[in-house]
Amino acid sequence: MPLTLQDIILTLHRYWGEQGCVILQPYDMQVGAGTFHWATALRSLGKGDWKAAYVQACRRPKDGRYGDNPNRLQHYYQYQVILKPSPRQSQELYLGSLAAIGIDTAKHDIRFVEDDWESPTLAAWGLGWEVWCDGMEVSQFTYFQQVCGFDCRPVSCELTYGLERLGMYVQGVENVYDLRFSDDYSYGDVFRLAESQHSYYNFVYADSAILLGRFDEIEGECFALLELGDLDLPLPAYDLCLQANHVFNLLDSRKAIGVVERQAYIGRVRNMARGCAEAYLRVVGEG
Amino acid sequence: MQQQDAVHRLGENLKSTLTALGIGFGGDSDGRAGRVIEFSTPRRLSLLFEKVCLMSQPFSKEIKGPRISAAVAAINGFLQKHELTSVEQCEVRDVKGHACYFVRLEQPSRKSADLIANAVIQAIRAQSWSKSMRFAHQDFTWVRPLRNILVVLGDECLRGELDLGGGESLPFGEHSFSHRASGNKAVIIKNACDYEEILRHNGVIVSAQQRQDKMLTALKKKFNSHALSFIPDAKAALLQEINGLVEYPHVAMGKIPQRFMSLPRTVLISVMWRQQKYIPCFEKNSENLAKHFAFVANVPVVQQIISGNERVLQARLQDAEFLFGEDMRTPLGEYTEKLKHMHYFEGLGSMHAKVLRLQNLATKLAGLLKLDVALVRDTAYLLKADLMTEMVGEFPDLQGIIGGEYARRQGIDADIASAIETHYQPQNPTAPLLRKRLNVCMALADRLDHLVGFWLIGKQPTSSKDPFALRRAALESMHLLVENNISVSLSQLFTWSADEYSRDYDKDIILSLRQFCHQRYKLLLSQGIKFDSYIIEAVFATGVQVNDNMLDTHHKAEALQKFLKSGNRQGLAFGLKRVANILKDVAGDAAAVQIKFLKDAAEKQLWQAYQNHFSACGTDKDSGDHSVQAYQVHLQSLEKLTPHIDKFFDEVLVHAKSEELRQNRVNLLKAIHQQARKIADFSRLPDFVQASPKT
């Protein structure tokens, strides 16, 4: 019997826990990807070793489909693993995790497709692979080279699994809402209503004027925290940076900003992220 | 391709290092460095050097040191570097007037086995990648983490170590590794010459070419058994890319559900091969896309792999179908309104503003192309609408094509749909040029507006950078005009376009644009096969002002080429060259020739001949006929001057003592020169064009 979504998560938790990762809980903020969690974005900076794994709910307002599309969601789960320094056996460890959830790598076509990753908001980039399983992208494999504008030394290896996709694949299901979340509840039971309601908010009812003002306020507060002078508070400042980024994503889904302005907003979030990273490095004694 | 390039570069580096060390390989009897076999898979790069000499050749090398007059420190440094104790061990030789020390290094024959490891490390360090990365604590960079280095000489596994920096190092391994599907097992290479075979036995085809051939054979076989054929432009690049994702190719076919087959073909193909790297196929002997696709896997294909791939494709096509459905709910024209929110480029306003400009510019072009104004305005209005569709948002390279498709499906006039679909074409130099006048009108308007816009904001291309594809826009514009026989002044075109930007602009911009087009088109023609390059040189040399109409210019070139190639016409060319050359050193404007100052018989006859030509076809008024024929007639008429020009130069001294005579003679020559310049600058013709000077 193929694993339910929650069993997949628990299996991955056990597997990566056995590899020495601390199993964290999701970041309690609205973020676009697991990479934004301080456990990845900030901890990949500096010299210290670090190993963590966690589920992260990701909000991508623009991908909302009112609960009608079998493949796209404005809220979905990523399973995120960060290994610092990157281990020699990265690929083997990853393949082991697939085997643990029931994907026999000898009977499935697993291919590592060269791919590079970049986040303009985080001023981050890395090289790596998309992992394709029988033609479907199930994970992103990235060796961070720079985050928030700083070189990563040592280099971290980040693994990101698309949990719903993986689940649909393992269960042989074509519509995400039919995914068995647990033995008793389907994905639709849990999330269909939310998908519909949030799509209305993201595309129609989010108040652009208020959001525009909110972005400015949050940005102001973030920089104020970074400019205290006698004290560095990068972690609260980073929370604010992510809040601003989410507001930006909503403005984007409301089509409230033009193409050129988009670039300007991305730059503003990037500046906040850089400031947080600088302060963080000072705090951990490397700035 | 990247893998093959990379292993080739590595091979070249290693070849030169080995050669520099005196290690021979390849077995050529004259000792030249021979063939190296290159292997590449997604996980490994390998090189096989055959017939490697076990001993290196001895050689001696001379190294130049400092001058004998140099500082003591410099001389000592040189001695130390080459492990010498005194300058007595050096030779002294003269280099450009200075006496310098030279040391001769004698390198005896050494065991290759002792040298190769370092040579490999050097080659690895010298490897360049367009993008490379660090790993863990190391400083070393490579395209992806480097896991294993294996060097086998004959049956001996060589030892070595690559320092990775950051306290890490990678010692040479003792094995290669099997295909992942069989567990990535360690595989011993007993003898280097068995490498390929051993790896094949372990599930890996190391030769990219063989793997690709195998893949292609298997594909063809599958296609035949399903009564299908390859899409004609199944690009080699895609096949190479797919080949670079597997260590052993296993080919299989999947099915596409019928309901998706009504999606536009370009969308189906784009999803299949751009997003999924699948190979789309046709029904045999037909133009219809088949309900099948082929894919290449890295492991033997069982049903669940096929089902997996079919499901993914279905999900992607569902997405496309969703976007398509969403898009089609809105009439195409309404998308144009939304273009008010899309920027064209900073400083150039919105896309909507561009559409309005295109409408007006196209209206002006309509007269030239004999098109109905209303049709042209309607078409221009819809030209960029698809940029606001979800489909183009997802598949940006389908812009234009999607617009045309939607137009057709929404019952918009087929001609309009065609113009929208094709206005970005030709996308490459070999693609056919647009011929339908409405299509040409749109394509031209779009490119003119693009060129003018970027000139207005000062973003002309530099010699090395052209990020906005302005060169292509200029070239394609000229091509469209000439190949479609459109006779129009470039000044006029650019002015029409610039005026639509409703801002003040410096008139120099028009000239600058013309110069740019001039330059690009000249380059194209001189590199082409239609004209000898000196013809193009001569015609374009009369300058941008004279060549304001590219069709005319093209006709001039044709006429001149035909004229010079037919019969013994070199006399005219030679004569006009002489005229041009003499006038090079003469300044001042031409003035009318005064008959009273014509003294010699030769100059009087030349004047008479000139007048005959002038009344026949040399009027300064534009007769309006700029056909090739007209230019040929002009050349033939000029030819009649040839004997008179020759006689003139034989018998008359242009730079006479008398200022009046001199000036008059100059004016006569200038008048002739002017006539010649209506076609070309004859001084640019090479000398070989002249046969016997006097006939």
PDB file of N, CA, C and O in Angstrom, chain B residues 82-137:
ATOM      1  N   HIS B  82      66.950  27.885 -11.264  1.00  0.00           N
ATOM      2  CA  HIS B  82      67.323  26.730 -12.073  1.00  0.00           C
ATOM      3  C   HIS B  82      68.403  25.892 -11.416  1.00  0.00           C
ATOM      4  O   HIS B  82      69.109  25.121 -12.071  1.00  0.00           O
ATOM      5  N   GLU B  83      68.519  26.062 -10.137  1.00  0.00           N
ATOM      6  CA  GLU B  83      69.450  25.239  -9.326  1.00  0.00           C
ATOM      7  C   GLU B  83      70.881  25.283  -9.857  1.00  0.00           C
ATOM      8  O   GLU B  83      71.545  24.251 -10.010  1.00  0.00           O
ATOM      9  N   LEU B  84      71.361  26.478 -10.132  1.00  0.00           N
ATOM     10  CA  LEU B  84      72.742  26.640 -10.566  1.00  0.00           C
ATOM     11  C   LEU B  84      73.519  27.346  -9.448  1.00  0.00           C
ATOM     12  O   LEU B  84      72.916  28.016  -8.600  1.00  0.00           O
ATOM     13  N   THR B  85      74.821  27.207  -9.504  1.00  0.00           N
ATOM     14  CA  THR B  85      75.597  27.854  -8.440  1.00  0.00           C
ATOM     15  C   THR B  85      76.362  29.074  -8.916  1.00  0.00           C
ATOM     16  O   THR B  85      76.645  29.984  -8.145  1.00  0.00           O
ATOM     17  N   SER B  86      76.704  29.116 -10.189  1.00  0.00           N
ATOM     18  CA  SER B  86      77.427  30.310 -10.622  1.00  0.00           C
ATOM     19  C   SER B  86      77.150  30.616 -12.090  1.00  0.00           C
ATOM     20  O   SER B  86      76.706  29.765 -12.850  1.00  0.00           O
ATOM     21  N   VAL B  87      77.403  31.857 -12.452  1.00  0.00           N
ATOM     22  CA  VAL B  87      77.156  32.266 -13.829  1.00  0.00           C
ATOM     23  C   VAL B  87      78.074  31.543 -14.812  1.00  0.00           C
ATOM     24  O   VAL B  87      77.876  31.570 -16.023  1.00  0.00           O
ATOM     25  N   GLU B  88      79.096  30.883 -14.279  1.00  0.00           N
ATOM     26  CA  GLU B  88      79.963  30.117 -15.168  1.00  0.00           C
ATOM     27  C   GLU B  88      79.181  29.031 -15.874  1.00  0.00           C
ATOM     28  O   GLU B  88      79.540  28.576 -16.951  1.00  0.00           O
ATOM     29  N   GLN B  89      78.074  28.595 -15.231  1.00  0.00           N
ATOM     30  CA  GLN B  89      77.274  27.520 -15.823  1.00  0.00           C
ATOM     31  C   GLN B  89      76.353  28.031 -16.927  1.00  0.00           C
ATOM     32  O   GLN B  89      75.664  27.249 -17.568  1.00  0.00           O
ATOM     33  N   CYS B  90      76.368  29.342 -17.124  1.00  0.00           N
ATOM     34  CA  CYS B  90      75.475  29.907 -18.147  1.00  0.00           C
ATOM     35  C   CYS B  90      76.241  30.276 -19.384  1.00  0.00           C
ATOM     36  O   CYS B  90      77.439  30.538 -19.343  1.00  0.00           O
ATOM     37  N   GLU B  91      75.501  30.354 -20.467  1.00  0.00           N
ATOM     38  CA  GLU B  91      76.065  30.907 -21.695  1.00  0.00           C
ATOM     39  C   GLU B  91      75.706  32.375 -21.726  1.00  0.00           C
ATOM     40  O   GLU B  91      74.723  32.800 -21.115  1.00  0.00           O
ATOM     41  N   VAL B  92      76.539  33.105 -22.458  1.00  0.00           N
ATOM     42  CA  VAL B  92      76.206  34.512 -22.650  1.00  0.00           C
ATOM     43  C   VAL B  92      75.951  34.733 -24.121  1.00  0.00           C
ATOM     44  O   VAL B  92      76.759  34.351 -24.966  1.00  0.00           O
ATOM     45  N   ARG B  93      74.813  35.347 -24.383  1.00  0.00           N
ATOM     46  CA  ARG B  93      74.514  35.588 -25.793  1.00  0.00           C
ATOM     47  C   ARG B  93      73.911  36.959 -25.946  1.00  0.00           C
ATOM     48  O   ARG B  93      73.368  37.542 -25.006  1.00  0.00           O
ATOM     49  N   ASP B  94      73.968  37.440 -27.185  1.00  0.00           N
ATOM     50  CA  ASP B  94      73.496  38.782 -27.469  1.00  0.00           C
ATOM     51  C   ASP B  94      72.023  38.755 -27.872  1.00  0.00           C
ATOM     52  O   ASP B  94      71.620  37.997 -28.747  1.00  0.00           O
ATOM     53  N   VAL B  95      71.249  39.547 -27.194  1.00  0.00           N
ATOM     54  CA  VAL B  95      69.841  39.677 -27.587  1.00  0.00           C
ATOM     55  C   VAL B  95      69.552  41.150 -27.802  1.00  0.00           C
ATOM     56  O   VAL B  95      69.574  41.935 -26.859  1.00  0.00           O
ATOM     57  N   LYS B  96      69.344  41.522 -29.030  1.00  0.00           N
ATOM     58  CA  LYS B  96      69.043  42.913 -29.412  1.00  0.00           C
ATOM     59  C   LYS B  96      70.037  43.890 -28.801  1.00  0.00           C
ATOM     60  O   LYS B  96      69.659  44.890 -28.194  1.00  0.00           O
ATOM     61  N   GLY B  97      71.256  43.564 -28.898  1.00  0.00           N
ATOM     62  CA  GLY B  97      72.293  44.491 -28.463  1.00  0.00           C
ATOM     63  C   GLY B  97      72.670  44.378 -26.994  1.00  0.00           C
ATOM     64  O   GLY B  97      73.571  45.066 -26.520  1.00  0.00           O
ATOM     65  N   HIS B  98      71.974  43.517 -26.276  1.00  0.00           N
ATOM     66  CA  HIS B  98      72.335  43.354 -24.858  1.00  0.00           C
ATOM     67  C   HIS B  98      72.821  41.937 -24.627  1.00  0.00           C
ATOM     68  O   HIS B  98      72.223  40.984 -25.134  1.00  0.00           O
ATOM     69  N   ALA B  99      73.860  41.815 -23.824  1.00  0.00           N
ATOM     70  CA  ALA B  99      74.364  40.483 -23.504  1.00  0.00           C
ATOM     71  C   ALA B  99      73.524  39.909 -22.376  1.00  0.00           C
ATOM     72  O   ALA B  99      73.331  40.556 -21.350  1.00  0.00           O
ATOM     73  N   CYS B 100      72.993  38.693 -22.582  1.00  0.00           N
ATOM     74  CA  CYS B 100      72.142  38.061 -21.576  1.00  0.00           C
ATOM     75  C   CYS B 100      72.657  36.699 -21.224  1.00  0.00           C
ATOM     76  O   CYS B 100      73.323  36.038 -22.015  1.00  0.00           O
ATOM     77  N   TYR B 101      72.290  36.263 -20.016  1.00  0.00           N
ATOM     78  CA  TYR B 101      72.626  34.908 -19.600  1.00  0.00           C
ATOM     79  C   TYR B 101      71.598  33.938 -20.154  1.00  0.00           C
ATOM     80  O   TYR B 101      70.409  34.212 -20.182  1.00  0.00           O
ATOM     81  N   PHE B 102      72.080  32.800 -20.567  1.00  0.00           N
ATOM     82  CA  PHE B 102      71.182  31.733 -21.005  1.00  0.00           C
ATOM     83  C   PHE B 102      71.575  30.455 -20.278  1.00  0.00           C
ATOM     84  O   PHE B 102      72.757  30.178 -20.091  1.00  0.00           O
ATOM     85  N   VAL B 103      70.609  29.705 -19.872  1.00  0.00           N
ATOM     86  CA  VAL B 103      70.935  28.413 -19.271  1.00  0.00           C
ATOM     87  C   VAL B 103      70.312  27.332 -20.130  1.00  0.00           C
ATOM     88  O   VAL B 103      69.232  27.491 -20.702  1.00  0.00           O
ATOM     89  N   ARG B 104      71.036  26.263 -20.241  1.00  0.00           N
ATOM     90  CA  ARG B 104      70.522  25.147 -21.032  1.00  0.00           C
ATOM     91  C   ARG B 104      70.086  24.054 -20.079  1.00  0.00           C
ATOM     92  O   ARG B 104      70.864  23.585 -19.260  1.00  0.00           O
ATOM     93  N   LEU B 105      68.818  23.692 -20.168  1.00  0.00           N
ATOM     94  CA  LEU B 105      68.322  22.624 -19.309  1.00  0.00           C
ATOM     95  C   LEU B 105      68.301  21.335 -20.089  1.00  0.00           C
ATOM     96  O   LEU B 105      67.732  21.251 -21.166  1.00  0.00           O
ATOM     97  N   GLU B 106      68.905  20.346 -19.484  1.00  0.00           N
ATOM     98  CA  GLU B 106      68.896  19.040 -20.143  1.00  0.00           C
ATOM     99  C   GLU B 106      67.905  18.172 -19.409  1.00  0.00           C
ATOM    100  O   GLU B 106      68.013  17.992 -18.194  1.00  0.00           O
ATOM    101  N   GLN B 107      66.945  17.704 -20.100  1.00  0.00           N
ATOM    102  CA  GLN B 107      65.952  16.835 -19.464  1.00  0.00           C
ATOM    103  C   GLN B 107      66.179  15.426 -19.973  1.00  0.00           C
ATOM    104  O   GLN B 107      65.958  15.156 -21.145  1.00  0.00           O
ATOM    105  N   PRO B 108      66.602  14.550 -19.103  1.00  0.00           N
ATOM    106  CA  PRO B 108      66.814  13.183 -19.596  1.00  0.00           C
ATOM    107  C   PRO B 108      65.480  12.466 -19.762  1.00  0.00           C
ATOM    108  O   PRO B 108      64.446  12.959 -19.347  1.00  0.00           O
ATOM    109  N   SER B 109      65.567  11.338 -20.345  1.00  0.00           N
ATOM    110  CA  SER B 109      64.374  10.518 -20.507  1.00  0.00           C
ATOM    111  C   SER B 109      63.899  10.062 -19.128  1.00  0.00           C
ATOM    112  O   SER B 109      64.707   9.677 -18.293  1.00  0.00           O
ATOM    113  N   ARG B 110      62.576  10.160 -18.897  1.00  0.00           N
ATOM    114  CA  ARG B 110      62.043   9.764 -17.583  1.00  0.00           C
ATOM    115  C   ARG B 110      60.885   8.794 -17.776  1.00  0.00           C
ATOM    116  O   ARG B 110      60.324   8.678 -18.858  1.00  0.00           O
ATOM    117  N   LYS B 111      60.544   8.125 -16.691  1.00  0.00           N
ATOM    118  CA  LYS B 111      59.414   7.193 -16.774  1.00  0.00           C
ATOM    119  C   LYS B 111      58.114   7.990 -16.879  1.00  0.00           C
ATOM    120  O   LYS B 111      57.826   8.817 -16.018  1.00  0.00           O
ATOM    121  N   SER B 112      57.333   7.696 -17.881  1.00  0.00           N
ATOM    122  CA  SER B 112      56.053   8.391 -18.037  1.00  0.00           C
ATOM    123  C   SER B 112      55.176   8.215 -16.813  1.00  0.00           C
ATOM    124  O   SER B 112      54.484   9.134 -16.383  1.00  0.00           O
ATOM    125  N   ALA B 113      55.218   7.028 -16.232  1.00  0.00           N
ATOM    126  CA  ALA B 113      54.379   6.749 -15.064  1.00  0.00           C
ATOM    127  C   ALA B 113      54.614   7.753 -13.942  1.00  0.00           C
ATOM    128  O   ALA B 113      53.713   8.062 -13.167  1.00  0.00           O
ATOM    129  N   ASP B 114      55.845   8.285 -13.866  1.00  0.00           N
ATOM    130  CA  ASP B 114      56.140   9.258 -12.811  1.00  0.00           C
ATOM    131  C   ASP B 114      55.628  10.653 -13.137  1.00  0.00           C
ATOM    132  O   ASP B 114      55.540  11.507 -12.265  1.00  0.00           O
ATOM    133  N   LEU B 115      55.348  10.868 -14.395  1.00  0.00           N
ATOM    134  CA  LEU B 115      54.999  12.227 -14.816  1.00  0.00           C
ATOM    135  C   LEU B 115      53.506  12.439 -15.054  1.00  0.00           C
ATOM    136  O   LEU B 115      52.976  13.545 -14.940  1.00  0.00           O
ATOM    137  N   ILE B 116      52.827  11.355 -15.420  1.00  0.00           N
ATOM    138  CA  ILE B 116      51.445  11.502 -15.887  1.00  0.00           C
ATOM    139  C   ILE B 116      50.507  12.023 -14.807  1.00  0.00           C
ATOM    140  O   ILE B 116      49.628  12.846 -15.075  1.00  0.00           O
ATOM    141  N   ALA B 117      50.674  11.548 -13.585  1.00  0.00           N
ATOM    142  CA  ALA B 117      49.751  11.976 -12.523  1.00  0.00           C
ATOM    143  C   ALA B 117      49.706  13.494 -12.425  1.00  0.00           C
ATOM    144  O   ALA B 117      48.634  14.104 -12.404  1.00  0.00           O
ATOM    145  N   ASN B 118      50.871  14.104 -12.378  1.00  0.00           N
ATOM    146  CA  ASN B 118      50.905  15.571 -12.292  1.00  0.00           C
ATOM    147  C   ASN B 118      50.349  16.241 -13.531  1.00  0.00           C
ATOM    148  O   ASN B 118      49.715  17.291 -13.454  1.00  0.00           O
ATOM    149  N   ALA B 119      50.601  15.603 -14.659  1.00  0.00           N
ATOM    150  CA  ALA B 119      50.065  16.165 -15.896  1.00  0.00           C
ATOM    151  C   ALA B 119      48.532  16.202 -15.839  1.00  0.00           C
ATOM    152  O   ALA B 119      47.898  17.178 -16.240  1.00  0.00           O
ATOM    153  N   VAL B 120      47.962  15.130 -15.300  1.00  0.00           N
ATOM    154  CA  VAL B 120      46.495  15.068 -15.183  1.00  0.00           C
ATOM    155  C   VAL B 120      45.992  16.162 -14.246  1.00  0.00           C
ATOM    156  O   VAL B 120      45.021  16.864 -14.538  1.00  0.00           O
ATOM    157  N   ILE B 121      46.679  16.314 -13.122  1.00  0.00           N
ATOM    158  CA  ILE B 121      46.264  17.348 -12.169  1.00  0.00           C
ATOM    159  C   ILE B 121      46.336  18.733 -12.791  1.00  0.00           C
ATOM    160  O   ILE B 121      45.427  19.559 -12.643  1.00  0.00           O
ATOM    161  N   GLN B 122      47.399  18.953 -13.550  1.00  0.00           N
ATOM    162  CA  GLN B 122      47.533  20.242 -14.223  1.00  0.00           C
ATOM    163  C   GLN B 122      46.371  20.486 -15.186  1.00  0.00           C
ATOM    164  O   GLN B 122      45.800  21.575 -15.236  1.00  0.00           O
ATOM    165  N   ALA B 123      46.043  19.454 -15.937  1.00  0.00           N
ATOM    166  CA  ALA B 123      44.963  19.603 -16.910  1.00  0.00           C
ATOM    167  C   ALA B 123      43.645  19.881 -16.203  1.00  0.00           C
ATOM    168  O   ALA B 123      42.839  20.690 -16.657  1.00  0.00           O
ATOM    169  N   ILE B 124      43.419  19.194 -15.091  1.00  0.00           N
ATOM    170  CA  ILE B 124      42.189  19.420 -14.327  1.00  0.00           C
ATOM    171  C   ILE B 124      42.124  20.851 -13.828  1.00  0.00           C
ATOM    172  O   ILE B 124      41.095  21.525 -13.917  1.00  0.00           O
ATOM    173  N   ARG B 125      43.227  21.335 -13.341  1.00  0.00           N
ATOM    174  CA  ARG B 125      43.250  22.720 -12.828  1.00  0.00           C
ATOM    175  C   ARG B 125      43.060  23.740 -13.932  1.00  0.00           C
ATOM    176  O   ARG B 125      42.515  24.808 -13.714  1.00  0.00           O
ATOM    177  N   ALA B 126      43.540  23.390 -15.118  1.00  0.00           N
ATOM    178  CA  ALA B 126      43.441  24.341 -16.222  1.00  0.00           C
ATOM    179  C   ALA B 126      42.054  24.353 -16.871  1.00  0.00           C
ATOM    180  O   ALA B 126      41.753  25.199 -17.693  1.00  0.00           O
ATOM    181  N   GLN B 127      41.212  23.414 -16.466  1.00  0.00           N
ATOM    182  CA  GLN B 127      39.902  23.299 -17.107  1.00  0.00           C
ATOM    183  C   GLN B 127      39.039  24.511 -16.802  1.00  0.00           C
ATOM    184  O   GLN B 127      38.953  24.955 -15.664  1.00  0.00           O
ATOM    185  N   SER B 128      38.420  25.039 -17.836  1.00  0.00           N
ATOM    186  CA  SER B 128      37.536  26.170 -17.588  1.00  0.00           C
ATOM    187  C   SER B 128      36.096  25.751 -17.855  1.00  0.00           C
ATOM    188  O   SER B 128      35.819  24.941 -18.704  1.00  0.00           O
ATOM    189  N   TRP B 129      35.193  26.285 -17.059  1.00  0.00           N
ATOM    190  CA  TRP B 129      33.765  26.023 -17.227  1.00  0.00           C
ATOM    191  C   TRP B 129      33.049  27.347 -17.320  1.00  0.00           C
ATOM    192  O   TRP B 129      33.459  28.304 -16.672  1.00  0.00           O
ATOM    193  N   SER B 130      31.958  27.403 -18.075  1.00  0.00           N
ATOM    194  CA  SER B 130      31.251  28.676 -18.128  1.00  0.00           C
ATOM    195  C   SER B 130      30.662  28.973 -16.756  1.00  0.00           C
ATOM    196  O   SER B 130      30.568  30.114 -16.334  1.00  0.00           O
ATOM    197  N   LYS B 131      30.245  27.920 -16.033  1.00  0.00           N
ATOM    198  CA  LYS B 131      29.769  28.129 -14.660  1.00  0.00           C
ATOM    199  C   LYS B 131      30.322  26.994 -13.823  1.00  0.00           C
ATOM    200  O   LYS B 131      30.179  25.837 -14.179  1.00  0.00           O
ATOM    201  N   SER B 132      30.958  27.342 -12.718  1.00  0.00           N
ATOM    202  CA  SER B 132      31.467  26.259 -11.884  1.00  0.00           C
ATOM    203  C   SER B 132      31.157  26.549 -10.420  1.00  0.00           C
ATOM    204  O   SER B 132      30.748  27.645 -10.070  1.00  0.00           O
ATOM    205  N   MET B 133      31.362  25.545  -9.591  1.00  0.00           N
ATOM    206  CA  MET B 133      30.959  25.702  -8.200  1.00  0.00           C
ATOM    207  C   MET B 133      31.987  25.155  -7.239  1.00  0.00           C
ATOM    208  O   MET B 133      32.782  24.272  -7.594  1.00  0.00           O
ATOM    209  N   ARG B 134      31.934  25.658  -6.006  1.00  0.00           N
ATOM    210  CA  ARG B 134      32.736  25.093  -4.922  1.00  0.00           C
ATOM    211  C   ARG B 134      31.885  24.056  -4.213  1.00  0.00           C
ATOM    212  O   ARG B 134      30.668  23.989  -4.391  1.00  0.00           O
ATOM    213  N   PHE B 135      32.524  23.290  -3.363  1.00  0.00           N
ATOM    214  CA  PHE B 135      31.852  22.183  -2.683  1.00  0.00           C
ATOM    215  C   PHE B 135      32.421  22.072  -1.282  1.00  0.00           C
ATOM    216  O   PHE B 135      33.637  22.178  -1.090  1.00  0.00           O
ATOM    217  N   ALA B 136      31.531  21.896  -0.300  1.00  0.00           N
ATOM    218  CA  ALA B 136      31.942  21.758   1.118  1.00  0.00           C
ATOM    219  C   ALA B 136      32.945  22.852   1.502  1.00  0.00           C
ATOM    220  O   ALA B 136      32.698  24.019   1.283  1.00  0.00           O
ATOM    221  N   HIS B 137      34.110  22.482   2.027  1.00  0.00           N
ATOM    222  CA  HIS B 137      35.070  23.485   2.507  1.00  0.00           C
ATOM    223  C   HIS B 137      36.094  23.878   1.469  1.00  0.00           C
ATOM    224  O   HIS B 137      36.917  24.757   1.686  1.00  0.00           O
TER     225      HIS B 137
END
